[in-house]
Tab-separated table of C-alpha atoms in Angstrom:
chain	number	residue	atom	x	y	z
A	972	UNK	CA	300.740	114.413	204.752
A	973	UNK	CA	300.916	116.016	201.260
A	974	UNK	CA	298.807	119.525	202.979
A	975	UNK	CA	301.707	119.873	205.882
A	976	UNK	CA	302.581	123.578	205.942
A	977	UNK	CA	306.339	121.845	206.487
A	978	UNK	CA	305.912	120.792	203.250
A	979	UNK	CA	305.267	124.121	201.749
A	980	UNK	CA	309.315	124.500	200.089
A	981	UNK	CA	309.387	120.865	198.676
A	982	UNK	CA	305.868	121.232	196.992
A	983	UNK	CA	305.856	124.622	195.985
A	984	UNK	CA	302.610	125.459	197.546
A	985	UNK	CA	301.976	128.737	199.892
A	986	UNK	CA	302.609	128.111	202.971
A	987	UNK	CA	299.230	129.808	204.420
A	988	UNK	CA	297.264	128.245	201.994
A	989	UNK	CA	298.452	125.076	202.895
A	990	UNK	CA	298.171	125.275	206.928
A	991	UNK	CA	294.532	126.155	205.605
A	992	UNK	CA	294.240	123.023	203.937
A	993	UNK	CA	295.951	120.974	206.876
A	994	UNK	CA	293.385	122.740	208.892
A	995	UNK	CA	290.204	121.567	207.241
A	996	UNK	CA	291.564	118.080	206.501
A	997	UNK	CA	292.586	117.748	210.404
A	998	UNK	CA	288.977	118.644	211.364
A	999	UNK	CA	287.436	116.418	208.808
A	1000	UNK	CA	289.392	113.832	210.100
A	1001	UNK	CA	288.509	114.526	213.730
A	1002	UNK	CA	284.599	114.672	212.569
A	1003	UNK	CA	285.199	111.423	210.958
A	1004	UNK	CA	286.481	109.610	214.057
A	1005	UNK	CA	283.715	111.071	216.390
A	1006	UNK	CA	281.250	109.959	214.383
A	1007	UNK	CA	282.859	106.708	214.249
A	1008	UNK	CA	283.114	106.596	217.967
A	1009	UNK	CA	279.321	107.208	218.991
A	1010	UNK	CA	277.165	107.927	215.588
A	1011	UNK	CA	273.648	107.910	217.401
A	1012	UNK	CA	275.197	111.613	218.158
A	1013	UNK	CA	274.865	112.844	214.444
A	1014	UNK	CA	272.594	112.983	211.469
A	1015	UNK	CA	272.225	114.299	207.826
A	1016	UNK	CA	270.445	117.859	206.964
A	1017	UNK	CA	268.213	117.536	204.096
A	1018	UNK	CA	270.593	118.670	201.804
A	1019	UNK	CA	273.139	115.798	203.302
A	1020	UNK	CA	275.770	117.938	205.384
A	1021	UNK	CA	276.805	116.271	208.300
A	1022	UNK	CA	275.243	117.756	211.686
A	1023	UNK	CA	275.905	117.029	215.516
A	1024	UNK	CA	272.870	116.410	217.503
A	1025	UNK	CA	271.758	118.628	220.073
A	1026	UNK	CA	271.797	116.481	223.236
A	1027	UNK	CA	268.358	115.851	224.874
A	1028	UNK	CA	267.986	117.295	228.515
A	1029	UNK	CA	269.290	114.347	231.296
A	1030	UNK	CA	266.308	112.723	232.885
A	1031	UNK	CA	267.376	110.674	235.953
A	1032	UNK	CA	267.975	106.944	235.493
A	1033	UNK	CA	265.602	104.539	236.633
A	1034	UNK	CA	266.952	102.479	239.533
A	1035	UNK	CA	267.340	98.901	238.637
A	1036	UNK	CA	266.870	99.464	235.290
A	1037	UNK	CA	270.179	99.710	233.352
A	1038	UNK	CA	271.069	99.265	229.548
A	1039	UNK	CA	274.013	99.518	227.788
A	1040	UNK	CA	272.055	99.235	223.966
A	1041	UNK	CA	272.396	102.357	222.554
A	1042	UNK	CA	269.749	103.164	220.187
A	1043	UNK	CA	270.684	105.098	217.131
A	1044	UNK	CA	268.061	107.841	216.016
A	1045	UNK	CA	266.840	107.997	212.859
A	1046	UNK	CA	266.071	110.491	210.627
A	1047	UNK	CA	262.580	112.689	211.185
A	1048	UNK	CA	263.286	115.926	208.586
A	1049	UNK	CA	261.567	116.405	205.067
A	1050	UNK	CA	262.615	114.170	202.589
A	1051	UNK	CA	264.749	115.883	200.512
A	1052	UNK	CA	263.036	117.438	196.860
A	1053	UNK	CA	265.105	115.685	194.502
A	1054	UNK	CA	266.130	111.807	193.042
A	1055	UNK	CA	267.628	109.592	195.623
A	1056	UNK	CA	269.489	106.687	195.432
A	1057	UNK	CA	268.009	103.591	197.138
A	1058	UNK	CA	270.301	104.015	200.502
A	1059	UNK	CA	269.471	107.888	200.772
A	1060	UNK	CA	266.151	106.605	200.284
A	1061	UNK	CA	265.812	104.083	203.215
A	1062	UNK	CA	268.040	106.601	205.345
A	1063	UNK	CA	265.598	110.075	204.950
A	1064	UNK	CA	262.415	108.041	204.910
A	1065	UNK	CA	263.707	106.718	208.564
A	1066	UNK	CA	264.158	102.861	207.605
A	1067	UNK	CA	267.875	102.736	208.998
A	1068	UNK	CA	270.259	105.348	210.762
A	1069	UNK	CA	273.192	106.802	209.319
A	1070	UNK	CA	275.514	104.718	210.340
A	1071	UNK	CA	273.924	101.304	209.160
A	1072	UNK	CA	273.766	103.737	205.554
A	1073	UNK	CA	277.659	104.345	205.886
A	1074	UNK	CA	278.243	100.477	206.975
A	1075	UNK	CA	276.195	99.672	203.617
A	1076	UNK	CA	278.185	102.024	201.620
A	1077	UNK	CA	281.023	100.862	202.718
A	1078	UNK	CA	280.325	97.887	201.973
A	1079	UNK	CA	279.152	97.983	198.582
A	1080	UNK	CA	282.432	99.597	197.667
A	1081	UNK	CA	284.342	97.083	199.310
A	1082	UNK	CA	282.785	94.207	197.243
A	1083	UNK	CA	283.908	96.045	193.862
A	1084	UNK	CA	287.072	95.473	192.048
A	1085	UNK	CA	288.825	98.318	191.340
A	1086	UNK	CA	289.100	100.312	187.858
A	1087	UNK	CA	293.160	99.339	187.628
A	1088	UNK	CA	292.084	95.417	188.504
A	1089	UNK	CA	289.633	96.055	185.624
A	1090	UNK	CA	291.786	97.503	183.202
A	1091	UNK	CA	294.594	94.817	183.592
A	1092	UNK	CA	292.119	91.933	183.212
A	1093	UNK	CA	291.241	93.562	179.705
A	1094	UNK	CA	294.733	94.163	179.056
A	1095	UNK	CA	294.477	97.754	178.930
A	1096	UNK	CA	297.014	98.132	181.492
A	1097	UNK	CA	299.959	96.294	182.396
A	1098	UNK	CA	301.714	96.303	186.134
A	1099	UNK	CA	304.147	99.156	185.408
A	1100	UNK	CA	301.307	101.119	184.747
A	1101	UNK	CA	299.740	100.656	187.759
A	1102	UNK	CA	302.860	101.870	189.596
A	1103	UNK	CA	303.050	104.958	187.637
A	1104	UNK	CA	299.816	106.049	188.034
A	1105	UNK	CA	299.500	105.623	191.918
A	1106	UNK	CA	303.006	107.137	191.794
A	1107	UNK	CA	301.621	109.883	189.892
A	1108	UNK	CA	298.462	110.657	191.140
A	1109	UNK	CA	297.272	113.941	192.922
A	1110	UNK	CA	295.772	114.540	196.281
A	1111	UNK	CA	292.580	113.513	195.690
A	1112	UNK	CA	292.222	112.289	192.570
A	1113	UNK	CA	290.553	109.355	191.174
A	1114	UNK	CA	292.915	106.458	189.661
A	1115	UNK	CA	290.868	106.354	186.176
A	1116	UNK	CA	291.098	110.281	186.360
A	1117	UNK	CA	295.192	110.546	186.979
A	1118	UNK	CA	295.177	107.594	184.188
A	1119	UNK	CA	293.421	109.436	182.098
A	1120	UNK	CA	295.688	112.455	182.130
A	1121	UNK	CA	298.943	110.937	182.176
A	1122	UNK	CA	297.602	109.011	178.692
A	1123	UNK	CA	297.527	105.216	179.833
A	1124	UNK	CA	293.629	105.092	179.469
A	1125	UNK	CA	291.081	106.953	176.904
A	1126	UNK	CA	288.103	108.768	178.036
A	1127	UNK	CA	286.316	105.872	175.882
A	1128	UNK	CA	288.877	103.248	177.971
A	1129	UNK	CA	287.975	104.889	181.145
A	1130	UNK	CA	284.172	105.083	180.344
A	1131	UNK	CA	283.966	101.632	179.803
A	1132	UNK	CA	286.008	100.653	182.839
A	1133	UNK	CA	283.821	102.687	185.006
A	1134	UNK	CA	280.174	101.342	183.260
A	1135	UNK	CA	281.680	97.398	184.288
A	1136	UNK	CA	282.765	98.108	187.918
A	1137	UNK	CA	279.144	99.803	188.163
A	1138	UNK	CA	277.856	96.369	186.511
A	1139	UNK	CA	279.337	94.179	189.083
A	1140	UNK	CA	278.969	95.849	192.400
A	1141	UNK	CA	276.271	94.054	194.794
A	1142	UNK	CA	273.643	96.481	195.108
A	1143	UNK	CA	273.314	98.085	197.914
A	1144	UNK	CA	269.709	96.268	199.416
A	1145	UNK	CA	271.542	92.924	199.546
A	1146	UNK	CA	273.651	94.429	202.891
A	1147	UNK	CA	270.246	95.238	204.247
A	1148	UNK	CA	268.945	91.509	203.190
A	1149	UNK	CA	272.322	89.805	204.671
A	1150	UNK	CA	272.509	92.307	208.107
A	1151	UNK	CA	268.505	90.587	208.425
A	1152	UNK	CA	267.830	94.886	208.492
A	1153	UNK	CA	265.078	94.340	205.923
A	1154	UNK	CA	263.266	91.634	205.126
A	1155	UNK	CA	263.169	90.795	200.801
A	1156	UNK	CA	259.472	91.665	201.537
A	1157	UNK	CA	260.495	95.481	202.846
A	1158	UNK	CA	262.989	95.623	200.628
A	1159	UNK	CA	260.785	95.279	197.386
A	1160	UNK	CA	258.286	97.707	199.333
A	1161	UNK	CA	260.832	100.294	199.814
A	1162	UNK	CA	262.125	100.062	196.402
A	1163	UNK	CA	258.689	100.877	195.381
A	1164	UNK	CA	258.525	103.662	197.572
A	1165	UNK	CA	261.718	104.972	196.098
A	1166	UNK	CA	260.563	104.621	192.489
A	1167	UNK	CA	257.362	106.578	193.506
A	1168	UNK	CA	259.409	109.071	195.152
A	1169	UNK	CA	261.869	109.467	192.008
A	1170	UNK	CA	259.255	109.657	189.402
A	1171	UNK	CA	258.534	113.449	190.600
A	1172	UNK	CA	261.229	115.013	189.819
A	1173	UNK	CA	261.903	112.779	186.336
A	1174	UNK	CA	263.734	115.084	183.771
A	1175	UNK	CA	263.628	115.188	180.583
């Protein structure tokens, strides 16, 4: 891992900083996999940080009565003062839990080709590019951004490349449509909603 404290020498970073880094990336990590593991635990604060819930008292189980269908909660807060995309939408206004909203995310982004497949098909970049740039590229940074700086795409190239992969994802209500989550006639009703919601806090 590029944060390792052992890796302070070879990358020329502070060592403290770095064990700091290594730290919080650990922990995010660690979050990540418990929510994975049982996400009817967590939820999203209104201004979307990721909370544990607090764990309802025990009651005693009901004899002969047992279940193994765990019921994700959804979410009962204030929807949130400002423009929401559609899947924020259906997740504050308590249509579908947070982890059907991550599955759909998820989703979406796995049905869109990337930026470099893009950029090759328009012959903006060639295979040896490619290399470089994932070669090249920082913790954390985008592919069209470390393209961008090393000078293999324009911010006009980049623009453009990032405009078409927007164009072609699926939208994100078709995973609701496919999953059988929403019918097309709660989807259209919810992308009302949504619209309605929006239109209050319109800039201009």
């Amino acid at each position: 891992m590029e944060t390792h404290p052992d890796r302070a020498a070879v990358m020329d970073g502070q060592a403290d900083f770095m064990a700091d880094r290594f730290k919080e990336i650990s922990l995010a990590y660690q979050l990540l996999q418990e929510f994975m593991a049982a996400p009817w635990k967590y939820s999203l604060t209104e201004g979307g940080t990721l909370y544990e819930r607090k764990r309802p008292p025990m009651r005693p189980a009901a004899r002969g009565k047992t279940s193994s269908v765990k019921v994700e909660p959804l979410y009962t807060g204030r929807m949130p003062s400002r423009r929401l995309l559609f899947g924020q939408y259906l997740y504050y206004a308590g249509h579908v839990s947070l982890s059907t909203l991550i599955k759909a995310i998820v989703w979406q982004r796995l049905q869109r080709p990337s930026v470099g497949a893009i950029a090759v098909s328009w012959g903006w970049l060639e295979g040896g590019d490619i290399v470089d740039i994932l070669r090249c590229r920082r913790y954390g940074e985008k592919f069209g951004e470390c393209a961008f700086r090393l000078g293999r795409l324009s911010r006009y190239q980049l623009a453009r490349l990032l405009e078409k992969q927007k164009q072609v994802q699926p939208l994100i209500g078709k995973y609701f449509l496919e999953e059988n989550i929403l019918s097309s006639v709660d989807l259209f009703k919810r992308i009302v909603d949504m619209k309605m919601h929006n239109k209050k806090f319109w800039t201009y």
